[in-house]
Coordinates of C-alpha atoms in Angstrom, one line a residue:
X1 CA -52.0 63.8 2.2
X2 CA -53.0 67.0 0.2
X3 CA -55.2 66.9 -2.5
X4 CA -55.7 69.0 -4.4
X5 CA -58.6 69.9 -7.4
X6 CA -57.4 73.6 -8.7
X7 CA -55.4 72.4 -11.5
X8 CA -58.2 72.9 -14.0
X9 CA -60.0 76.0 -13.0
X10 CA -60.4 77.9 -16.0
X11 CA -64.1 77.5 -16.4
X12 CA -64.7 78.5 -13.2
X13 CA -62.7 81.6 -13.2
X14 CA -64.7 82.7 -16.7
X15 CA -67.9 81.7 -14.1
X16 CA -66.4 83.4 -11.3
X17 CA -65.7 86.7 -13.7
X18 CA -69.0 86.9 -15.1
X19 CA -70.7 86.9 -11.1
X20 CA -68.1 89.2 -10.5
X21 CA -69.3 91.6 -13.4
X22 CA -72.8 91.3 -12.5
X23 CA -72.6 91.7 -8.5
X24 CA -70.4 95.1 -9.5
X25 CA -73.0 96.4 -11.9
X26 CA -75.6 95.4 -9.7
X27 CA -73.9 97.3 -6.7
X28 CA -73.7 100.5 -8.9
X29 CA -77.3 100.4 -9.7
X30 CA -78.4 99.5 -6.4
X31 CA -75.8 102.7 -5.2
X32 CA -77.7 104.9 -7.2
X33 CA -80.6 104.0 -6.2
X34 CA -79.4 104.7 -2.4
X35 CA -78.3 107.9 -3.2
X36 CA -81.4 109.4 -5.2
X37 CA -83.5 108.0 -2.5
X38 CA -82.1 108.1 0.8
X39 CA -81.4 111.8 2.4
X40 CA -77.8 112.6 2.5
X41 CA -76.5 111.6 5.6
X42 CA -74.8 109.0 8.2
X43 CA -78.1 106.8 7.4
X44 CA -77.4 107.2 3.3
X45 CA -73.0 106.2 3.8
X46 CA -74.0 103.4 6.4
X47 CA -76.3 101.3 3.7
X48 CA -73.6 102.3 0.8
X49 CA -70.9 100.9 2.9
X50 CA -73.4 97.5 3.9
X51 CA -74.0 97.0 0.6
X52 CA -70.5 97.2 -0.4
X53 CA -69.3 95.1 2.2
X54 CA -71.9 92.0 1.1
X55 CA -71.4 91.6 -2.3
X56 CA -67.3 91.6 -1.5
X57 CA -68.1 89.0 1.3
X58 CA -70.2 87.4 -1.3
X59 CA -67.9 87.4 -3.8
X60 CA -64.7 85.8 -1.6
X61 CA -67.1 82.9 -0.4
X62 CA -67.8 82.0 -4.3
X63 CA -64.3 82.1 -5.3
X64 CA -62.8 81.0 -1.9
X65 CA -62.3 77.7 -3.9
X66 CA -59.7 78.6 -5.5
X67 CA -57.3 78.5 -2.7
X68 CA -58.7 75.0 -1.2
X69 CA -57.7 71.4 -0.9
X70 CA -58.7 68.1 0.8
X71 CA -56.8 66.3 2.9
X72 CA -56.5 62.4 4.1
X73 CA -55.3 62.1 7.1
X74 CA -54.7 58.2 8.9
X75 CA -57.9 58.7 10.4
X76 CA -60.1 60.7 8.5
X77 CA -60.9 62.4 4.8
X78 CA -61.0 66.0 5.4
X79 CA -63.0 67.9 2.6
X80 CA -62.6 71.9 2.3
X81 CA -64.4 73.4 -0.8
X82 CA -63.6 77.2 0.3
X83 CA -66.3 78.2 2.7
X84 CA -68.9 76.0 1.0
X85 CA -68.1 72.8 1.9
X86 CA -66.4 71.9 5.1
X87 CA -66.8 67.9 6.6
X88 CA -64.6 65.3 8.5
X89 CA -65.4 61.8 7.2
X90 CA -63.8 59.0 9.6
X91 CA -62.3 56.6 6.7
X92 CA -63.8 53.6 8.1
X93 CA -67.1 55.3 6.9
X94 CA -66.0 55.0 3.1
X95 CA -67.4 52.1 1.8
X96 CA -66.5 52.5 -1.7
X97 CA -64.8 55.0 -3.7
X98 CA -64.7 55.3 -7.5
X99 CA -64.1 57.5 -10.1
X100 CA -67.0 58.5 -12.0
X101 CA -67.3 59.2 -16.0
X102 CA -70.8 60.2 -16.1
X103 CA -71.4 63.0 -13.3
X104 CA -73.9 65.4 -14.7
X105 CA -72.9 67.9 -12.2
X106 CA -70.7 70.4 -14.1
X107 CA -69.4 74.3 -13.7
X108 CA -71.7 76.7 -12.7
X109 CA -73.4 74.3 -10.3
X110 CA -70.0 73.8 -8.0
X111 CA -71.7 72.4 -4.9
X112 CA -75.6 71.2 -4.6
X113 CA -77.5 68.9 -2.6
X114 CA -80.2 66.6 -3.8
X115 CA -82.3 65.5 -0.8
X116 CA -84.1 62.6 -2.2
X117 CA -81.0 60.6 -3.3
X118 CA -79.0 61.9 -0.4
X119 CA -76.1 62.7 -2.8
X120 CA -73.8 66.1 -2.4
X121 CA -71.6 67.5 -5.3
X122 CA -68.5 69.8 -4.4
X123 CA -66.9 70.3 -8.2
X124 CA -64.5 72.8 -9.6
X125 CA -63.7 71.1 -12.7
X126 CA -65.4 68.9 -15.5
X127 CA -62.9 66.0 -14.9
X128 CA -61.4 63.9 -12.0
X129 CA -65.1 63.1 -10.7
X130 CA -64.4 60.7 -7.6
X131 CA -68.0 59.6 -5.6
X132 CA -67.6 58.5 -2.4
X133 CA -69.7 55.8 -0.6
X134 CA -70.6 56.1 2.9
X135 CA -71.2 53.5 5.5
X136 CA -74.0 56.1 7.0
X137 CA -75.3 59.3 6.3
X138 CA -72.9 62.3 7.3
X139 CA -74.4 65.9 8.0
X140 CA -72.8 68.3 5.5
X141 CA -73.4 71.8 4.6
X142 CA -73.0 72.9 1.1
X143 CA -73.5 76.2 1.6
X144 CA -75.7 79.0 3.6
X145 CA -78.4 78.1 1.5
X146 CA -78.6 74.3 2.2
X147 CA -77.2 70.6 3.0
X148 CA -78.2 67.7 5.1
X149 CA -77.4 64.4 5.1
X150 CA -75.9 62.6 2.6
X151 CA -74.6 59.0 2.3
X152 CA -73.1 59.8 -1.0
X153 CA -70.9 62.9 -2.1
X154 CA -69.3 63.7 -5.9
X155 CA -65.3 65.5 -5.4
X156 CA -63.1 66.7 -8.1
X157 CA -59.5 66.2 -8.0
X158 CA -56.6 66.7 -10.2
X159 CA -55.0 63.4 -9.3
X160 CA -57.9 61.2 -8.1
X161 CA -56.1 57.9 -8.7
X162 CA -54.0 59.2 -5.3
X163 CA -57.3 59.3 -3.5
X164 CA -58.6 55.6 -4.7
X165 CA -54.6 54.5 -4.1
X166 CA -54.6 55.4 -0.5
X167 CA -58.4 54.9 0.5
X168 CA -57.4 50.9 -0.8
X169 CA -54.4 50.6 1.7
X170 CA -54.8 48.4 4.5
X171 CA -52.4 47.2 7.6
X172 CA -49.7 44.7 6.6
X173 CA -50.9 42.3 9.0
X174 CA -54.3 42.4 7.3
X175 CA -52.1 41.9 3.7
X176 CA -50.6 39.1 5.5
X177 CA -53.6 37.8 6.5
X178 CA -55.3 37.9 2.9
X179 CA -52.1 36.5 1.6
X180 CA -53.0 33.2 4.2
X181 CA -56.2 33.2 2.5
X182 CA -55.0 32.9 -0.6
X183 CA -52.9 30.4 -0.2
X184 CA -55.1 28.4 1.1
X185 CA -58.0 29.2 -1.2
X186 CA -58.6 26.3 -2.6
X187 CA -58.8 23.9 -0.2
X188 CA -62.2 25.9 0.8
X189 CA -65.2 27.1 -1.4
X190 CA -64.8 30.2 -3.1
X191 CA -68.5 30.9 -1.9
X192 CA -68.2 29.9 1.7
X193 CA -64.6 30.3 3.1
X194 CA -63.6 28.6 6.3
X195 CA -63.2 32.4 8.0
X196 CA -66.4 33.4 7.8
X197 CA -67.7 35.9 10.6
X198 CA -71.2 35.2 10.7
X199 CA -72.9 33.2 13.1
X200 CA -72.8 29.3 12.5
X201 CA -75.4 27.2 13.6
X202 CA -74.1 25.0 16.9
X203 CA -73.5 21.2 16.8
X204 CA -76.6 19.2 16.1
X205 CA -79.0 22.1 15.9
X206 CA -80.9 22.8 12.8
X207 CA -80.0 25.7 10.9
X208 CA -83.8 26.7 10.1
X209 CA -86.0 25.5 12.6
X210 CA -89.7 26.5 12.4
X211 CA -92.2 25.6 15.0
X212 CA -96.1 25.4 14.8
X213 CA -96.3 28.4 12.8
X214 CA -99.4 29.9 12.1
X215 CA -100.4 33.0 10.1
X216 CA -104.3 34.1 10.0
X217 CA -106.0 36.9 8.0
X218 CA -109.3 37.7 9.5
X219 CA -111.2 34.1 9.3
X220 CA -108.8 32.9 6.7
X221 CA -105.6 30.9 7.8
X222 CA -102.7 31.0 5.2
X223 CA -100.5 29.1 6.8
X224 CA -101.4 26.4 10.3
X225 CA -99.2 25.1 12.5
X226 CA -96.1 24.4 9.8
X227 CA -93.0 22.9 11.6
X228 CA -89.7 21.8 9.6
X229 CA -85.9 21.6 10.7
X230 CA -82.9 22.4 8.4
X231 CA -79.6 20.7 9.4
X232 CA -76.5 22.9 8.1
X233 CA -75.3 21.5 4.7
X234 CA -79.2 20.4 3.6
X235 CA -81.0 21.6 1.2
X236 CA -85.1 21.1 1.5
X237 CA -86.9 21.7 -1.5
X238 CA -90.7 23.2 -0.5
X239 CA -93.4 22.6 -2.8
X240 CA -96.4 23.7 -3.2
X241 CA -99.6 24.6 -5.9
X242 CA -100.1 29.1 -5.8
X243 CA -102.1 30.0 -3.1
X244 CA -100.5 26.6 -0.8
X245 CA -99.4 29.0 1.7
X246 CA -95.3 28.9 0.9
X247 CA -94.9 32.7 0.3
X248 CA -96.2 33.8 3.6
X249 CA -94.0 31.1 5.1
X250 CA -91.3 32.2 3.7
X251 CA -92.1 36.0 5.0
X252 CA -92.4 34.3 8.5
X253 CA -89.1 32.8 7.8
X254 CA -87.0 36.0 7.0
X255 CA -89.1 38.1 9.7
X256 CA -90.9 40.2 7.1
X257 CA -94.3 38.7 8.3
X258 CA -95.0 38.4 12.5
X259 CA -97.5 34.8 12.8
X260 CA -100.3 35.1 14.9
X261 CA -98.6 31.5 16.9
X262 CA -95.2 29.7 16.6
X263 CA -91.4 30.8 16.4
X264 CA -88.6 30.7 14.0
X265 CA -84.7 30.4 14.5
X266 CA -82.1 30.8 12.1
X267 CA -78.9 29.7 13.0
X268 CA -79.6 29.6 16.5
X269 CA -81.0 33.2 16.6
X270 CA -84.8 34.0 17.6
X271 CA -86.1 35.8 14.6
X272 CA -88.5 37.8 16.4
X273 CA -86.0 38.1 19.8
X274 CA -82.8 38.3 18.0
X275 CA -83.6 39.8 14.6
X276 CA -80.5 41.6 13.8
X277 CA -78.1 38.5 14.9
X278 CA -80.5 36.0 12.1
X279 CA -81.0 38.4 9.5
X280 CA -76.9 38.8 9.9
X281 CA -76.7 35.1 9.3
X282 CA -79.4 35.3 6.1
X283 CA -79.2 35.4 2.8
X284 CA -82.7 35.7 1.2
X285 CA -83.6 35.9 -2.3
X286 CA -87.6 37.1 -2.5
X287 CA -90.2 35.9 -5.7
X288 CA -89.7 39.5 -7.2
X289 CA -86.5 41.1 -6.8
X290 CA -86.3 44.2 -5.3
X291 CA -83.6 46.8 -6.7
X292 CA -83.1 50.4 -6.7
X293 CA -83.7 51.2 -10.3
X294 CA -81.1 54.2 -11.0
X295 CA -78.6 52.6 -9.1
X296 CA -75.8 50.2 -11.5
X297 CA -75.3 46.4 -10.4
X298 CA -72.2 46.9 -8.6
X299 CA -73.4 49.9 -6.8
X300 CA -76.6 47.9 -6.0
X301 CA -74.1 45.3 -4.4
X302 CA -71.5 48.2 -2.9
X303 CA -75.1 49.5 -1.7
X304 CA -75.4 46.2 -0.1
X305 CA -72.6 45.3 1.5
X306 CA -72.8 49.4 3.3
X307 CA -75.8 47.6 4.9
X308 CA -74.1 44.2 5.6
X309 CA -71.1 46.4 7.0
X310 CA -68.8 44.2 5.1
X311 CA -64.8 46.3 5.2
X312 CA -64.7 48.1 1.7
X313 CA -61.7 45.9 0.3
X314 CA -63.7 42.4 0.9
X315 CA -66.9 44.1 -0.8
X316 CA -65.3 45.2 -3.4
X317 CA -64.0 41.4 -4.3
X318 CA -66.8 39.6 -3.1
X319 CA -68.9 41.8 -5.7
X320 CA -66.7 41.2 -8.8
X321 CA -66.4 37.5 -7.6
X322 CA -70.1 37.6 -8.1
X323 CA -70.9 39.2 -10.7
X324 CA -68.1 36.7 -12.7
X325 CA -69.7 33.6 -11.5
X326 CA -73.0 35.2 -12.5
X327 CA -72.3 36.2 -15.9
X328 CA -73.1 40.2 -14.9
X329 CA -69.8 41.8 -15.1
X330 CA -70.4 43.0 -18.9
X331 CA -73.6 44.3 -17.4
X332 CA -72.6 46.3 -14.1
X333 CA -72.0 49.2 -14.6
X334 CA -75.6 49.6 -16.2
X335 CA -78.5 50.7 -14.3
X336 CA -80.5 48.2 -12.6
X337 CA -83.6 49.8 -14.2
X338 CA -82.5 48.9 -18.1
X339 CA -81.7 44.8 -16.6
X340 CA -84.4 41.9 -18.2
X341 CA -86.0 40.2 -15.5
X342 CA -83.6 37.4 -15.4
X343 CA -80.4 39.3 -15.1
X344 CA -81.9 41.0 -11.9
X345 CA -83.0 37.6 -10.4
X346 CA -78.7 36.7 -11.2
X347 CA -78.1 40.4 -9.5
X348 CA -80.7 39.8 -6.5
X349 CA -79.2 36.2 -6.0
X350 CA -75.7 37.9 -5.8
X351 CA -76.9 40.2 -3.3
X352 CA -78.5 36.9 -1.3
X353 CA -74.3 35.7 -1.0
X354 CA -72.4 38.7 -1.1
X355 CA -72.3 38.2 2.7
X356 CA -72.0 34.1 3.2
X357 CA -74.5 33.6 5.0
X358 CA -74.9 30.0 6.4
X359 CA -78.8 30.2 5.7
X360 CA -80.4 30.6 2.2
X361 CA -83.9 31.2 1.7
X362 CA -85.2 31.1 -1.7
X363 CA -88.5 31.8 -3.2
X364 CA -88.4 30.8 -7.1
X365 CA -84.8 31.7 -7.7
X366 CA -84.8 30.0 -10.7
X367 CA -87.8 32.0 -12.3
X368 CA -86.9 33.8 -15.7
X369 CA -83.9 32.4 -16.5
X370 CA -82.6 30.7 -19.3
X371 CA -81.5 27.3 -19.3
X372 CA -77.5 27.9 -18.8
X373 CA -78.2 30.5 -16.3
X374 CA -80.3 28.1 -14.3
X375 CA -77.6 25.8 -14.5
X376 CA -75.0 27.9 -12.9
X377 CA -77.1 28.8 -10.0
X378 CA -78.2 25.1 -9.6
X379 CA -74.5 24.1 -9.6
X380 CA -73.6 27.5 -6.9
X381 CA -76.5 25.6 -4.8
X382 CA -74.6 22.6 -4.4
X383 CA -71.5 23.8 -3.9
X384 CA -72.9 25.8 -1.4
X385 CA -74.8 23.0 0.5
X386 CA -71.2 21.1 0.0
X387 CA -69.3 24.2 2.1
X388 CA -72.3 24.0 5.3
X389 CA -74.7 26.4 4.3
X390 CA -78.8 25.8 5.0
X391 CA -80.7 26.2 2.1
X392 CA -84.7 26.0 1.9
X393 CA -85.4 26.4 -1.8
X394 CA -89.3 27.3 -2.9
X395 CA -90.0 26.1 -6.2
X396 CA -92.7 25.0 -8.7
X397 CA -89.7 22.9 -10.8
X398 CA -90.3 19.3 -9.4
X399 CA -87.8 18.3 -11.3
X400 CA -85.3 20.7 -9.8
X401 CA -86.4 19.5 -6.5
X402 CA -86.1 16.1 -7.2
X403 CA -82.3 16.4 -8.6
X404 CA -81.2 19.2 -5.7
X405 CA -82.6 18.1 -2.6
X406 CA -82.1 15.9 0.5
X407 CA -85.6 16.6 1.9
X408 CA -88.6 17.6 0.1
X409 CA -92.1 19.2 2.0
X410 CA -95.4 19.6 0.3
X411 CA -97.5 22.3 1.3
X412 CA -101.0 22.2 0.7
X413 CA -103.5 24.7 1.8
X414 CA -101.3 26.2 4.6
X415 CA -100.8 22.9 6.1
X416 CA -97.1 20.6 5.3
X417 CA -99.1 17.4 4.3
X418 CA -95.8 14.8 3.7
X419 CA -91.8 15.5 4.5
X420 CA -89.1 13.1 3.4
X421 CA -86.5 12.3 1.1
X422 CA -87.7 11.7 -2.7
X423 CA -86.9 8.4 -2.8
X424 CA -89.0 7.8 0.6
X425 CA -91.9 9.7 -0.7
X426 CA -92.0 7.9 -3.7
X427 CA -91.6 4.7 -2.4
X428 CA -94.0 5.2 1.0
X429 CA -97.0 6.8 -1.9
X430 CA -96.0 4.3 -4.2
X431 CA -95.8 6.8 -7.5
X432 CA -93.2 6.5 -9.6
X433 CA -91.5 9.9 -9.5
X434 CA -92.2 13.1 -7.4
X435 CA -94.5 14.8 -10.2
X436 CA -96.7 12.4 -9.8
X437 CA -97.1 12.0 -6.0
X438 CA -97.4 15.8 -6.0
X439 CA -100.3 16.1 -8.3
X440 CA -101.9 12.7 -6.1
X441 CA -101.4 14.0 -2.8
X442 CA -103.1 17.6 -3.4
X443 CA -105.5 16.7 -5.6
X444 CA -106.3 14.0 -2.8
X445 CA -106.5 17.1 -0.1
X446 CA -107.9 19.1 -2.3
X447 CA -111.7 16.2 -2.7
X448 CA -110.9 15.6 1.2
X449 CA -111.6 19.5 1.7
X450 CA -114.1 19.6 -0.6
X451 CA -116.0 16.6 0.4
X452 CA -116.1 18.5 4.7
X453 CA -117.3 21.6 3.0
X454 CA -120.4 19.8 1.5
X455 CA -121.0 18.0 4.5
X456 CA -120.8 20.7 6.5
X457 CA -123.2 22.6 4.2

């Protein structure tokens, strides 16, 4: 398929004129010049003819736009901007592609290269701005004066929608297998569908399995010997005062933090071993969410998924099924930057499920919301402990805790003091609800500590 991006050039030819104009005058002064100075001779025709011959050659690589056009073929998406752009891009690369209202890149600047974003512009026109996504950064080169890698590049074409049309074709025996899917839909959840690819924990073994864990700073031990089990389907509420020790847990947990003794496994997978197969099978939403400030919600989650590398057509539904259920579609096309702190926890906890992963690990998810918010994501927690998936959910809401989850740990001081159900813990401490036995039990450790460090004084 050719396409084409000519069709509004007119700018670029009054561009093209005025270089034209200027190389020409510049020639004749630079002539002159050559033939006050220099002796008459070979030496004085030979630089008159060089100079000549480099501001034609010059001349035809600016305007050797004119005559271009991309081209898709089954396997790849050719781009020729004259002699300043030339790159193959296998279309499986493409994770997303999108016409773009807001491109700042206009007429005279028809190709550049930013280095720090990664992002390469090849424009001829003001309209029909298409960006292109890619899975991993491609070598291009702009120009003689520059390029590198980019993982995102800014076309012009005179019919983009042809472009986003094809790019969105797939087999028909993958249409026919979406169309199973959809009619079949609902018997599943729409969170966690009964294909899923990822990695499922095997029969009877837990989904998030710590054991003896144990991180030390210098003399100071954060977090000592904690071991817990997940089954698939549960979700354990972990509790804890600041300072307990549950955030560097947690960074155990996900494999951001190495302990000094003990292992982890997430649906089967050694964290530490296997790290690419359990951080496949994770979804983790941190206590401050981290989002690249310039980039809108849905390219935060198109971002995302290039990582996950989810196929471009299920990214692209997954992403708008989340941002409905989360109340961010008015707000996604926005930059991340200009989002209130709870609308990039929602856009972080979208990013946590845009994969399905069977294992949820959340520290404060519920932080900075507003009540109805809160209550949606409570209610997506159930439904997704309902479809199999694992989730360990950190919180300072007892209440929340108390409502949500099977199992319940209390962390005090680095150390899990009590494990059970909230009915058990209530009933085997005797306290009448689980605020209660919380504020007991590590107030309790807390004298017991106190109490040793005396003596020991």
């Amino acid at each position: 398929m050719k396409l084409t991006y000519t069709a509004h050039r007119n700018q670029y030819l009054s561009i093209l004129a005025m270089a034209a104009f200027v190389g020409l005058v510049e020639l004749a002064l630079i002539g002159t010049l050559i033939v006050i100075f220099v002796p008459a001779g070979p030496w004085r025709w030979g630089v008159l003819v060089l100079l000549l011959v480099a501001t034609l050659a010059l001349l035809a690589v600016v305007a050797s736009p004119l005559w271009g056009a991309h081209r898709l073929t089954p396997t790849h998406l050719e781009l020729r901007f004259g002699w300043l752009l030339r790159v193959a891009i296998p279309r499986e690369s493409i994770v997303s592609a999108e016409l773009v209202t807001d491109c700042k890149a206009q007429p005279p600047l028809f190709t550049s290269y930013a280095k720090t974003t990664r992002q390469a512009s090849a424009i001829l026109a003001p309209q029909g701005h298409v960006r292109l996504l890619l899975a991993e950064p491609q070598s291009v080169r702009m120009d003689v004066f520059g390029g590198g890698l980019a993982e995102t590049i800014i076309i012009n074409l005179d019919q983009p929608e042809e472009l986003l049309h094809a790019l969105d074709r797939r087999p028909e025996t993958e249409d026919r297998a979406e169309r199973q899917t959809d009619r079949t839909q609902h018997h599943h959840s729409p969170l966690r569908p009964a294909d899923s690819r990822l990695p499922l924990p095997v029969s009877g073994q837990p989904a998030i399995l710590a054991d003896g864990l144990t991180r030390r700073y210098g003399s100071f031990t954060a977090v000592e010997e904690l071991s817990l089990a997940i089954a698939p389907g549960e979700m354990y509420g972990f509790l804890g005062m600041n300072g307990a020790g549950k955030t560097t847990a947690i960074k155990m947990l996900v494999g951001l933090l190495e302990p000094n003794a003990g292992r982890v496994r997430l649906a089967g997978h050694d964290v530490l071993a296997d790290g690419l197969a359990a951080r496949a099978a994770l979804g983790y939403v941190p206590d401050r969410a981290l989002l690249y400030e310039r980039l809108s919600g849905r390219e935060m989650l198109a971002f995302l998924a290039q990582l996950r590398g989810l196929p471009l057509r299920e990214s692209q539904l997954r992403a708008e099924e989340l941002l409905g259920l989360l109340e961010l579609r008015a707000a996604a096309d926005r930059p991340c930057g200009s989002y209130s702190f709870g609308m990039r926890r929602k856009l972080a906890f979208a990013g946590a499920l845009l994969h399905r992963p069977p294992v949820l690990i959340l520290d404060e998810p519920l932080n900075g919301l507003d009540p109805l918010s809160a209550r949606r994501i409570k209610d997506l927690l159930l439904e997704l402990a309902a479809g199999g998936t694992a989730v360990l959910l950190s919180t300072h809401d007892l209440a929340t805790a108390e409502a949500l989850c099977q199992r319940i740990g209390i962390v005090h001081q680095g150390r899990l003091i009590i494990e059970g159900s909230p009915a058990e813990l209530q009933t085997a401490a005797a306290h009448p609800d689980l605020e209660s036995l919380f504020l007991s039990l590590t107030q309790e450790m807390s004298d017991k500590r106190l109490e040793i460090g005396r003596f020991s004084a």
